[in-house]
Amino acid sequence: MHDRRQSAVPDIESLMGQFHAYLSKKQLKSTRQRDLIAQKFFAAHGHISIEELLNLSRAENPRIGYATVYRTLKLLAECGLAAQRRFGDGQTMYETAGDTEHHDHLICIECQHVLEFQNDDIEHEQERVARSFGFSLVRHRLELYGLCPRARGIKGGWCPNEEQRKLSD
Amino acid sequence: MHDRRQSAVPDIESLMGQFHAYLSKKQLKSTRQRDLIAQKFFAAHGHISIEELLNLSRAENPRIGYATVYRTLKLLAECGLAAQRRFGDGQTMYETAGDTEHHDHLICIECQHVLEFQNDDIEHEQERVARSFGFSLVRHRLELYGLCPRARGIKGGWCPNEEQRKLSD
DNA sequence: ATATATGCAAAATGTTTGCAGACCC
DNA sequence: GGGTCTGCAAACATTTTGCATATAT
């Protein structure tokens, strides 16, 4: 198994580059707003809701509107840099996608934070299941919900919530 | 691996019983509308959207309103007999839940239909992943998206869409 | 009898769209 | 300069709520 906790931090410059490449290929324009929103999105490591993204963006440019965030996120999704996700029952979330390898999610139902992991055994088994039904597998989604060490009451237990903040900021 | 295609058909009587038990425990009332909606929901084997459920119910009682369907489904969710799910980007779906064993989903991205399966290897591996992060696993969600044999262009290929109709009706 | 449920319509959410003016190439 | 973008507000879609009437216990 492969723990991606430490690796992450995908190169924002490179992601912005991909975004700009897509825009110019489609003869669309780079604007202050799009850049700002994309930056904030990538900097959030891609687990973010429209509203959070709007607020982060407005911190730097208060005149940003909802529509622009929606439209920019749609562009990011079109070029494979963002993917819409709907965890649990909450709001629609977006995450970075398409960059490198696939990952699944491990979510603490107490502190709400999301960890990524990758496990080849599971991936292989998924292939086998699909094949056994005659399907060809295109993509999948796996989310594990549970309690992190701290939430389980382990003294000094590690909590992804805090851990992620340390890594992100 | 365990193919649940044939098994399913959870006993509708028993599910209705559980529902009624919950209602009376909570001093809520059994009504024609609630019973009708619950019946239709259980009979659909629990993969259904609000709108479909409304239409099925209206076929028998045209005066059923949206609100009643929403409210009934909320009750069913409260007592663990229904669970809200949001596959892909489509509509919010509801499914039966809490009855017996857990299952995952295999979804054809062409014909849109949903197959259930259960695979112990994957379940065990999920446990291991969670434990390796210090988590205790509470629940999970696994969805495989792919192409069914027919969608893949295999002549005479089996299509879950048709298959499920055969089994359900 | 009375507390709860229904059905309607209005309200609240979340997301998309149309348009006049602003901006990028 | 001309086509694209933005921000606003209005339009939509979906889900929830308030209320007068109907119904179950």
Tab-separated table of C-alpha atoms (C1' of nucleotides) in Angstrom:
chain	number	residue	atom	x	y	z
A	1	MET	CA	0.000	0.000	0.000
A	2	HIS	CA	1.054	3.499	-0.669
A	3	ASP	CA	0.478	6.321	1.766
A	4	ARG	CA	0.207	9.572	-0.096
A	5	ARG	CA	-0.132	11.810	2.935
A	6	GLN	CA	3.312	13.276	2.627
A	7	SER	CA	3.694	13.288	-1.126
A	8	ALA	CA	0.736	15.393	-2.338
A	9	VAL	CA	1.218	19.146	-2.752
A	10	PRO	CA	0.838	18.989	-6.503
A	11	ASP	CA	2.832	21.686	-8.203
A	12	ILE	CA	0.509	24.660	-8.487
A	13	GLU	CA	2.578	26.292	-11.185
A	14	SER	CA	2.291	23.226	-13.335
A	15	LEU	CA	-1.456	22.983	-12.780
A	16	MET	CA	-1.885	26.640	-13.664
A	17	GLY	CA	0.162	25.933	-16.745
A	18	GLN	CA	-2.145	23.114	-17.765
A	19	PHE	CA	-5.115	25.366	-17.204
A	20	HIS	CA	-3.678	28.152	-19.326
A	21	ALA	CA	-2.773	25.677	-22.032
A	22	TYR	CA	-6.360	24.492	-22.131
A	23	LEU	CA	-7.697	28.023	-22.265
A	24	SER	CA	-5.521	29.070	-25.139
A	25	LYS	CA	-6.138	25.841	-27.015
A	26	LYS	CA	-9.841	26.602	-26.799
A	27	GLN	CA	-9.231	30.256	-27.571
A	28	LEU	CA	-10.574	31.223	-24.231
A	29	LYS	CA	-9.036	33.953	-22.190
A	30	SER	CA	-6.974	34.064	-19.040
A	31	THR	CA	-8.442	36.597	-16.703
A	32	ARG	CA	-7.615	37.852	-13.272
A	33	GLN	CA	-10.680	36.150	-11.870
A	34	ARG	CA	-10.042	32.786	-13.468
A	35	ASP	CA	-6.446	32.807	-12.336
A	36	LEU	CA	-7.367	33.777	-8.830
A	37	ILE	CA	-10.046	31.113	-8.546
A	38	ALA	CA	-7.838	28.433	-10.047
A	39	GLN	CA	-4.960	29.364	-7.741
A	40	LYS	CA	-7.170	29.180	-4.698
A	41	PHE	CA	-8.605	25.910	-5.886
A	42	PHE	CA	-5.232	24.285	-6.441
A	43	ALA	CA	-3.847	25.726	-3.229
A	44	ALA	CA	-6.724	24.125	-1.327
A	45	HIS	CA	-5.419	20.789	-2.607
A	46	GLY	CA	-8.694	20.400	-4.332
A	47	HIS	CA	-11.049	19.506	-1.542
A	48	ILE	CA	-13.332	22.455	-1.502
A	49	SER	CA	-16.896	23.577	-2.021
A	50	ILE	CA	-18.057	26.312	-4.318
A	51	GLU	CA	-18.848	28.510	-1.405
A	52	GLU	CA	-15.500	28.063	0.304
A	53	LEU	CA	-13.795	28.780	-2.953
A	54	LEU	CA	-15.875	31.895	-3.443
A	55	ASN	CA	-14.972	33.125	0.019
A	56	LEU	CA	-11.280	32.462	-0.443
A	57	SER	CA	-11.383	34.299	-3.732
A	58	ARG	CA	-13.340	37.203	-2.362
A	59	ALA	CA	-10.720	37.640	0.323
A	60	GLU	CA	-8.498	38.889	-2.462
A	61	ASN	CA	-11.092	40.298	-4.795
A	62	PRO	CA	-14.415	41.018	-3.105
A	63	ARG	CA	-16.251	41.552	-6.351
A	64	ILE	CA	-15.937	37.946	-7.517
A	65	GLY	CA	-19.390	36.481	-8.131
A	66	TYR	CA	-20.850	33.025	-7.695
A	67	ALA	CA	-21.348	32.635	-11.403
A	68	THR	CA	-17.690	33.139	-12.132
A	69	VAL	CA	-16.711	30.490	-9.631
A	70	TYR	CA	-19.174	28.041	-11.106
A	71	ARG	CA	-18.026	28.811	-14.615
A	72	THR	CA	-14.357	28.551	-13.753
A	73	LEU	CA	-14.855	25.270	-11.973
A	74	LYS	CA	-16.696	23.983	-15.015
A	75	LEU	CA	-13.705	24.903	-17.144
A	76	LEU	CA	-11.367	23.185	-14.707
A	77	ALA	CA	-13.553	20.118	-14.892
A	78	GLU	CA	-13.595	20.189	-18.687
A	79	CYS	CA	-9.842	20.080	-18.878
A	80	GLY	CA	-9.694	17.369	-16.264
A	81	LEU	CA	-8.150	19.449	-13.510
A	82	ALA	CA	-11.187	19.343	-11.242
A	83	ALA	CA	-13.799	16.728	-10.549
A	84	GLN	CA	-17.166	17.159	-8.981
A	85	ARG	CA	-17.786	14.983	-5.957
A	86	ARG	CA	-20.592	14.595	-3.568
A	87	PHE	CA	-19.477	13.177	-0.283
A	88	GLY	CA	-22.075	12.181	2.239
A	89	ASP	CA	-25.109	14.414	2.197
A	90	GLY	CA	-23.341	17.725	2.403
A	91	GLN	CA	-22.483	20.187	-0.287
A	92	THR	CA	-21.016	19.405	-3.642
A	93	MET	CA	-17.266	19.353	-3.385
A	94	TYR	CA	-14.581	19.663	-5.999
A	95	GLU	CA	-11.169	18.102	-6.024
A	96	THR	CA	-8.127	18.169	-8.200
A	97	ALA	CA	-8.092	15.335	-10.639
A	98	GLY	CA	-6.511	14.011	-13.754
A	99	ASP	CA	-3.007	15.034	-12.772
A	100	THR	CA	-1.246	11.874	-11.865
A	101	GLU	CA	-2.458	8.765	-10.190
A	102	HIS	CA	-5.821	7.869	-8.889
A	103	HIS	CA	-6.591	7.935	-5.217
A	104	ASP	CA	-9.400	7.015	-2.900
A	105	HIS	CA	-10.621	8.713	0.239
A	106	LEU	CA	-10.573	7.966	3.924
A	107	ILE	CA	-12.869	10.296	5.800
A	108	CYS	CA	-13.159	10.803	9.529
A	109	ILE	CA	-16.797	11.068	10.501
A	110	GLU	CA	-15.848	13.069	13.581
A	111	CYS	CA	-13.403	15.672	12.381
A	112	GLN	CA	-14.715	15.507	8.803
A	113	HIS	CA	-11.360	15.598	7.175
A	114	VAL	CA	-10.364	13.710	4.135
A	115	LEU	CA	-7.224	11.669	3.627
A	116	GLU	CA	-6.145	10.190	0.345
A	117	PHE	CA	-4.752	6.742	-0.177
A	118	GLN	CA	-4.043	4.302	-2.881
A	119	ASN	CA	-4.146	0.557	-2.655
A	120	ASP	CA	-3.270	-1.619	-5.587
A	121	ASP	CA	-4.813	-4.777	-4.200
A	122	ILE	CA	-8.199	-3.114	-4.051
A	123	GLU	CA	-7.769	-1.710	-7.520
A	124	HIS	CA	-6.957	-5.133	-8.924
A	125	GLU	CA	-9.853	-6.731	-7.159
A	126	GLN	CA	-12.166	-4.090	-8.562
A	127	GLU	CA	-10.986	-4.968	-12.048
A	128	ARG	CA	-11.734	-8.599	-11.340
A	129	VAL	CA	-15.215	-7.858	-10.058
A	130	ALA	CA	-16.059	-5.750	-13.088
A	131	ARG	CA	-14.697	-8.390	-15.435
A	132	SER	CA	-16.651	-11.115	-13.705
A	133	PHE	CA	-19.814	-9.254	-14.649
A	134	GLY	CA	-18.577	-8.774	-18.183
A	135	PHE	CA	-17.974	-5.094	-17.598
A	136	SER	CA	-14.967	-3.098	-18.594
A	137	LEU	CA	-14.066	-0.794	-15.772
A	138	VAL	CA	-13.785	2.879	-16.606
A	139	ARG	CA	-13.466	4.524	-13.266
A	140	HIS	CA	-14.459	4.036	-9.684
A	141	ARG	CA	-14.999	5.764	-6.458
A	142	LEU	CA	-14.158	4.431	-3.049
A	143	GLU	CA	-14.742	6.244	0.174
A	144	LEU	CA	-14.008	4.817	3.604
A	145	TYR	CA	-15.711	6.463	6.536
A	146	GLY	CA	-14.422	5.933	10.007
A	147	LEU	CA	-12.898	7.385	13.132
A	148	CYS	CA	-9.407	8.795	13.243
A	149	PRO	CA	-7.167	7.866	16.188
A	150	ARG	CA	-8.053	10.987	18.134
A	151	ALA	CA	-11.752	10.551	17.507
A	152	ARG	CA	-11.410	7.003	18.773
A	153	GLY	CA	-10.209	8.426	22.053
A	154	ILE	CA	-6.606	7.405	21.801
A	155	LYS	CA	-4.545	9.786	23.904
A	156	GLY	CA	-2.268	11.893	21.758
A	157	GLY	CA	-3.808	10.219	18.748
A	158	TRP	CA	-3.083	11.538	15.367
A	159	CYS	CA	-5.856	13.604	13.781
A	160	PRO	CA	-5.941	14.160	10.030
A	161	ASN	CA	-7.624	17.475	10.557
A	162	GLU	CA	-4.632	18.936	12.332
A	163	GLU	CA	-2.176	16.982	10.258
A	164	GLN	CA	-3.551	18.391	7.044
A	165	ARG	CA	-3.428	21.932	8.320
A	166	LYS	CA	0.210	21.439	9.206
A	167	LEU	CA	0.947	20.189	5.738
A	168	SER	CA	-1.139	22.698	3.857
A	169	ASP	CA	-0.446	26.065	5.356
B	1	MET	CA	-16.891	-13.306	-4.563
B	2	HIS	CA	-20.568	-13.308	-4.173
B	3	ASP	CA	-22.982	-12.334	-6.907
B	4	ARG	CA	-26.160	-11.014	-5.367
B	5	ARG	CA	-28.100	-10.500	-8.571
B	6	GLN	CA	-30.428	-13.373	-7.928
B	7	SER	CA	-30.713	-13.258	-4.168
B	8	ALA	CA	-32.020	-9.766	-3.333
B	9	VAL	CA	-35.797	-9.225	-3.319
B	10	PRO	CA	-35.879	-8.303	0.341
B	11	ASP	CA	-39.182	-9.266	1.877
B	12	ILE	CA	-41.488	-6.306	1.374
B	13	GLU	CA	-43.854	-7.429	4.108
B	14	SER	CA	-41.059	-7.468	6.610
B	15	LEU	CA	-39.825	-4.055	5.536
B	16	MET	CA	-43.317	-2.629	5.820
B	17	GLY	CA	-43.460	-4.181	9.244
B	18	GLN	CA	-40.287	-2.448	10.317
B	19	PHE	CA	-41.622	0.806	8.981
B	20	HIS	CA	-44.887	0.478	10.885
B	21	ALA	CA	-43.017	-0.456	14.008
B	22	TYR	CA	-40.970	2.696	13.746
B	23	LEU	CA	-44.039	4.819	13.151
B	24	SER	CA	-45.894	3.544	16.147
B	25	LYS	CA	-42.828	3.709	18.357
B	26	LYS	CA	-42.584	7.370	17.461
B	27	GLN	CA	-46.325	7.822	17.793
B	28	LEU	CA	-46.579	8.721	14.169
B	29	LYS	CA	-49.386	7.535	11.999
B	30	SER	CA	-49.717	4.972	9.287
B	31	THR	CA	-51.532	6.537	6.402
B	32	ARG	CA	-52.608	5.404	2.970
B	33	GLN	CA	-50.033	7.683	1.395
B	34	ARG	CA	-47.136	6.555	3.533
B	35	ASP	CA	-47.940	2.940	2.968
B	36	LEU	CA	-48.288	3.403	-0.747
B	37	ILE	CA	-45.023	5.287	-1.049
B	38	ALA	CA	-43.149	2.819	1.125
B	39	GLN	CA	-44.549	-0.124	-0.835
B	40	LYS	CA	-43.500	1.388	-4.118
B	41	PHE	CA	-40.121	2.208	-2.700
B	42	PHE	CA	-39.465	-1.288	-1.413
B	43	ALA	CA	-40.866	-2.850	-4.569
B	44	ALA	CA	-38.409	-0.823	-6.635
B	45	HIS	CA	-35.663	-2.641	-4.731
B	46	GLY	CA	-34.609	0.693	-3.500
B	47	HIS	CA	-32.868	2.262	-6.456
B	48	ILE	CA	-35.144	5.117	-7.244
B	49	SER	CA	-35.353	8.871	-7.427
B	50	ILE	CA	-37.929	11.036	-5.725
B	51	GLU	CA	-39.540	11.801	-9.020
B	52	GLU	CA	-39.820	8.182	-10.105
B	53	LEU	CA	-41.261	7.312	-6.760
B	54	LEU	CA	-43.770	10.116	-7.006
B	55	ASN	CA	-44.841	8.949	-10.439
B	56	LEU	CA	-45.201	5.332	-9.358
B	57	SER	CA	-47.255	6.454	-6.401
B	58	ARG	CA	-49.415	8.764	-8.435
B	59	ALA	CA	-50.232	5.900	-10.743
B	60	GLU	CA	-52.294	4.573	-7.877
B	61	ASN	CA	-53.196	7.792	-6.149
B	62	PRO	CA	-52.884	10.824	-8.399
B	63	ARG	CA	-53.247	13.267	-5.557
B	64	ILE	CA	-49.975	12.355	-3.855
B	65	GLY	CA	-47.760	15.415	-3.581
B	66	TYR	CA	-44.028	15.907	-3.742
B	67	ALA	CA	-43.870	16.965	-0.124
B	68	THR	CA	-45.380	13.724	1.057
B	69	VAL	CA	-42.851	11.704	-0.870
B	70	TYR	CA	-40.003	13.745	0.549
B	71	ARG	CA	-41.386	13.481	4.032
B	72	THR	CA	-41.977	9.762	3.778
B	73	LEU	CA	-38.520	9.133	2.433
B	74	LYS	CA	-37.124	11.130	5.293
B	75	LEU	CA	-38.960	8.872	7.703
B	76	LEU	CA	-37.680	5.804	5.917
B	77	ALA	CA	-34.186	7.195	6.189
B	78	GLU	CA	-34.622	7.924	9.885
B	79	CYS	CA	-35.497	4.350	10.631
B	80	GLY	CA	-32.658	3.098	8.482
B	81	LEU	CA	-34.779	1.630	5.725
B	82	ALA	CA	-33.671	4.089	3.070
B	83	ALA	CA	-30.407	5.832	2.363
B	84	GLN	CA	-29.783	8.836	0.248
B	85	ARG	CA	-27.211	8.365	-2.472
B	86	ARG	CA	-25.841	10.547	-5.151
B	87	PHE	CA	-24.368	8.573	-7.968
B	88	GLY	CA	-22.339	10.416	-10.555
B	89	ASP	CA	-23.797	13.783	-11.360
B	90	GLY	CA	-27.385	12.716	-11.891
B	91	GLN	CA	-30.315	12.956	-9.568
B	92	THR	CA	-30.357	12.047	-5.945
B	93	MET	CA	-31.309	8.423	-5.574
B	94	TYR	CA	-32.582	6.461	-2.646
B	95	GLU	CA	-31.982	2.835	-1.871
B	96	THR	CA	-33.024	0.339	0.713
B	97	ALA	CA	-30.548	0.098	3.500
B	98	GLY	CA	-29.899	-1.305	6.881
B	99	ASP	CA	-31.732	-4.544	6.235
B	100	THR	CA	-29.136	-7.226	5.783
B	101	GLU	CA	-25.699	-7.217	4.305
B	102	HIS	CA	-23.743	-4.457	2.744
B	103	HIS	CA	-23.297	-4.239	-0.966
B	104	ASP	CA	-21.416	-2.115	-3.447
B	105	HIS	CA	-22.434	-0.888	-6.854
B	106	LEU	CA	-21.396	-1.540	-10.398
B	107	ILE	CA	-22.832	1.038	-12.739
B	108	CYS	CA	-22.919	1.012	-16.519
B	109	ILE	CA	-22.092	4.469	-17.817
B	110	GLU	CA	-24.010	3.744	-21.014
B	111	CYS	CA	-27.282	2.225	-19.904
B	112	GLN	CA	-27.064	3.851	-16.457
B	113	HIS	CA	-28.225	0.827	-14.567
B	114	VAL	CA	-26.943	-0.297	-11.283
B	115	LEU	CA	-25.880	-3.775	-10.235
B	116	GLU	CA	-25.058	-4.793	-6.723
B	117	PHE	CA	-22.186	-6.966	-5.678
B	118	GLN	CA	-20.266	-7.948	-2.648
B	119	ASN	CA	-16.640	-8.868	-2.475
B	120	ASP	CA	-15.036	-9.948	0.732
B	121	ASP	CA	-11.475	-9.464	-0.417
B	122	ILE	CA	-12.135	-5.807	-1.047
B	123	GLU	CA	-13.894	-5.454	2.281
B	124	HIS	CA	-10.959	-6.978	4.123
B	125	GLU	CA	-8.476	-4.846	2.308
B	126	GLN	CA	-10.483	-1.764	3.205
B	127	GLU	CA	-10.277	-2.727	6.839
B	128	ARG	CA	-6.537	-3.054	6.511
B	129	VAL	CA	-6.190	0.334	4.848
B	130	ALA	CA	-8.236	2.045	7.527
B	131	ARG	CA	-6.282	0.318	10.268
B	132	SER	CA	-2.984	1.274	8.705
B	133	PHE	CA	-3.987	4.896	9.143
B	134	GLY	CA	-5.100	4.234	12.698
B	135	PHE	CA	-8.735	4.561	11.757
B	136	SER	CA	-11.570	2.333	12.763
B	137	LEU	CA	-13.766	1.759	9.773
B	138	VAL	CA	-17.439	2.541	10.208
B	139	ARG	CA	-18.823	2.304	6.721
B	140	HIS	CA	-17.770	2.715	3.152
B	141	ARG	CA	-18.997	3.334	-0.299
B	142	LEU	CA	-17.648	1.758	-3.423
B	143	GLU	CA	-18.931	2.418	-6.891
B	144	LEU	CA	-17.465	0.946	-10.029
B	145	TYR	CA	-18.321	2.671	-13.267
B	146	GLY	CA	-17.858	0.881	-16.549
B	147	LEU	CA	-19.411	-0.522	-19.661
B	148	CYS	CA	-21.714	-3.509	-19.624
B	149	PRO	CA	-21.185	-6.226	-22.251
B	150	ARG	CA	-23.763	-4.781	-24.582
B	151	ALA	CA	-22.403	-1.271	-24.262
B	152	ARG	CA	-18.978	-2.669	-25.073
B	153	GLY	CA	-20.374	-3.803	-28.392
B	154	ILE	CA	-20.403	-7.519	-27.691
B	155	LYS	CA	-23.087	-9.080	-29.866
B	156	GLY	CA	-25.906	-10.462	-27.786
B	157	GLY	CA	-24.107	-9.117	-24.741
B	158	TRP	CA	-25.861	-9.086	-21.478
B	159	CYS	CA	-27.223	-5.711	-20.363
B	160	PRO	CA	-28.049	-5.083	-16.714
B	161	ASN	CA	-30.748	-2.678	-17.755
B	162	GLU	CA	-32.807	-5.413	-19.389
B	163	GLU	CA	-31.717	-8.030	-16.910
B	164	GLN	CA	-32.941	-6.015	-13.969
B	165	ARG	CA	-36.321	-5.390	-15.572
B	166	LYS	CA	-36.672	-9.104	-16.045
B	167	LEU	CA	-35.885	-9.773	-12.427
B	168	SER	CA	-37.941	-6.974	-10.958
B	169	ASP	CA	-41.244	-7.046	-12.766
C	1	DA	C1'	-61.542	14.409	20.241
C	2	DT	C1'	-57.178	15.626	19.122
C	3	DA	C1'	-52.775	15.318	17.581
C	4	DT	C1'	-50.701	14.250	13.306
C	5	DA	C1'	-50.639	14.081	8.054
C	6	DT	C1'	-51.817	15.797	3.568
C	7	DG	C1'	-51.712	18.754	-0.436
C	8	DC	C1'	-51.103	22.906	-2.084
C	9	DA	C1'	-48.465	26.914	-2.799
C	10	DA	C1'	-44.916	29.754	-1.162
C	11	DA	C1'	-40.147	29.870	0.496
C	12	DA	C1'	-35.519	28.443	0.730
C	13	DT	C1'	-31.398	26.333	-1.535
C	14	DG	C1'	-28.164	25.517	-4.995
C	15	DT	C1'	-26.960	26.152	-9.777
C	16	DT	C1'	-27.446	28.175	-14.432
C	17	DT	C1'	-28.357	31.783	-17.778
C	18	DG	C1'	-29.047	36.447	-20.186
C	19	DC	C1'	-27.283	40.686	-20.713
C	20	DA	C1'	-24.833	45.341	-20.517
C	21	DG	C1'	-20.549	46.885	-19.573
C	22	DA	C1'	-15.494	45.580	-18.743
C	23	DC	C1'	-11.522	43.205	-20.280
C	24	DC	C1'	-8.078	40.361	-22.819
C	25	DC	C1'	-5.650	39.249	-26.978
D	1	DG	C1'	-11.402	46.479	-32.145
D	2	DG	C1'	-13.837	42.509	-31.577
D	3	DG	C1'	-14.870	38.650	-29.386
D	4	DT	C1'	-14.736	36.859	-24.661
D	5	DC	C1'	-15.605	37.537	-19.631
D	6	DT	C1'	-17.660	39.494	-15.510
D	7	DG	C1'	-21.103	40.618	-12.196
D	8	DC	C1'	-25.501	41.222	-11.421
D	9	DA	C1'	-30.117	39.747	-11.308
D	10	DA	C1'	-33.417	36.869	-12.965
D	11	DA	C1'	-34.455	32.051	-14.169
D	12	DC	C1'	-34.366	27.193	-12.940
D	13	DA	C1'	-34.381	22.914	-10.404
D	14	DT	C1'	-34.761	20.682	-6.245
D	15	DT	C1'	-36.030	20.359	-1.539
D	16	DT	C1'	-38.329	22.353	2.546
D	17	DT	C1'	-41.935	24.777	5.062
D	18	DG	C1'	-46.520	27.005	6.512
D	19	DC	C1'	-51.105	26.450	6.762
D	20	DA	C1'	-55.987	25.029	6.288
D	21	DT	C1'	-58.202	20.818	5.821
D	22	DA	C1'	-58.495	15.821	6.215
D	23	DT	C1'	-57.359	11.602	8.734
D	24	DA	C1'	-55.698	8.050	12.031
D	25	DT	C1'	-55.545	6.591	16.709
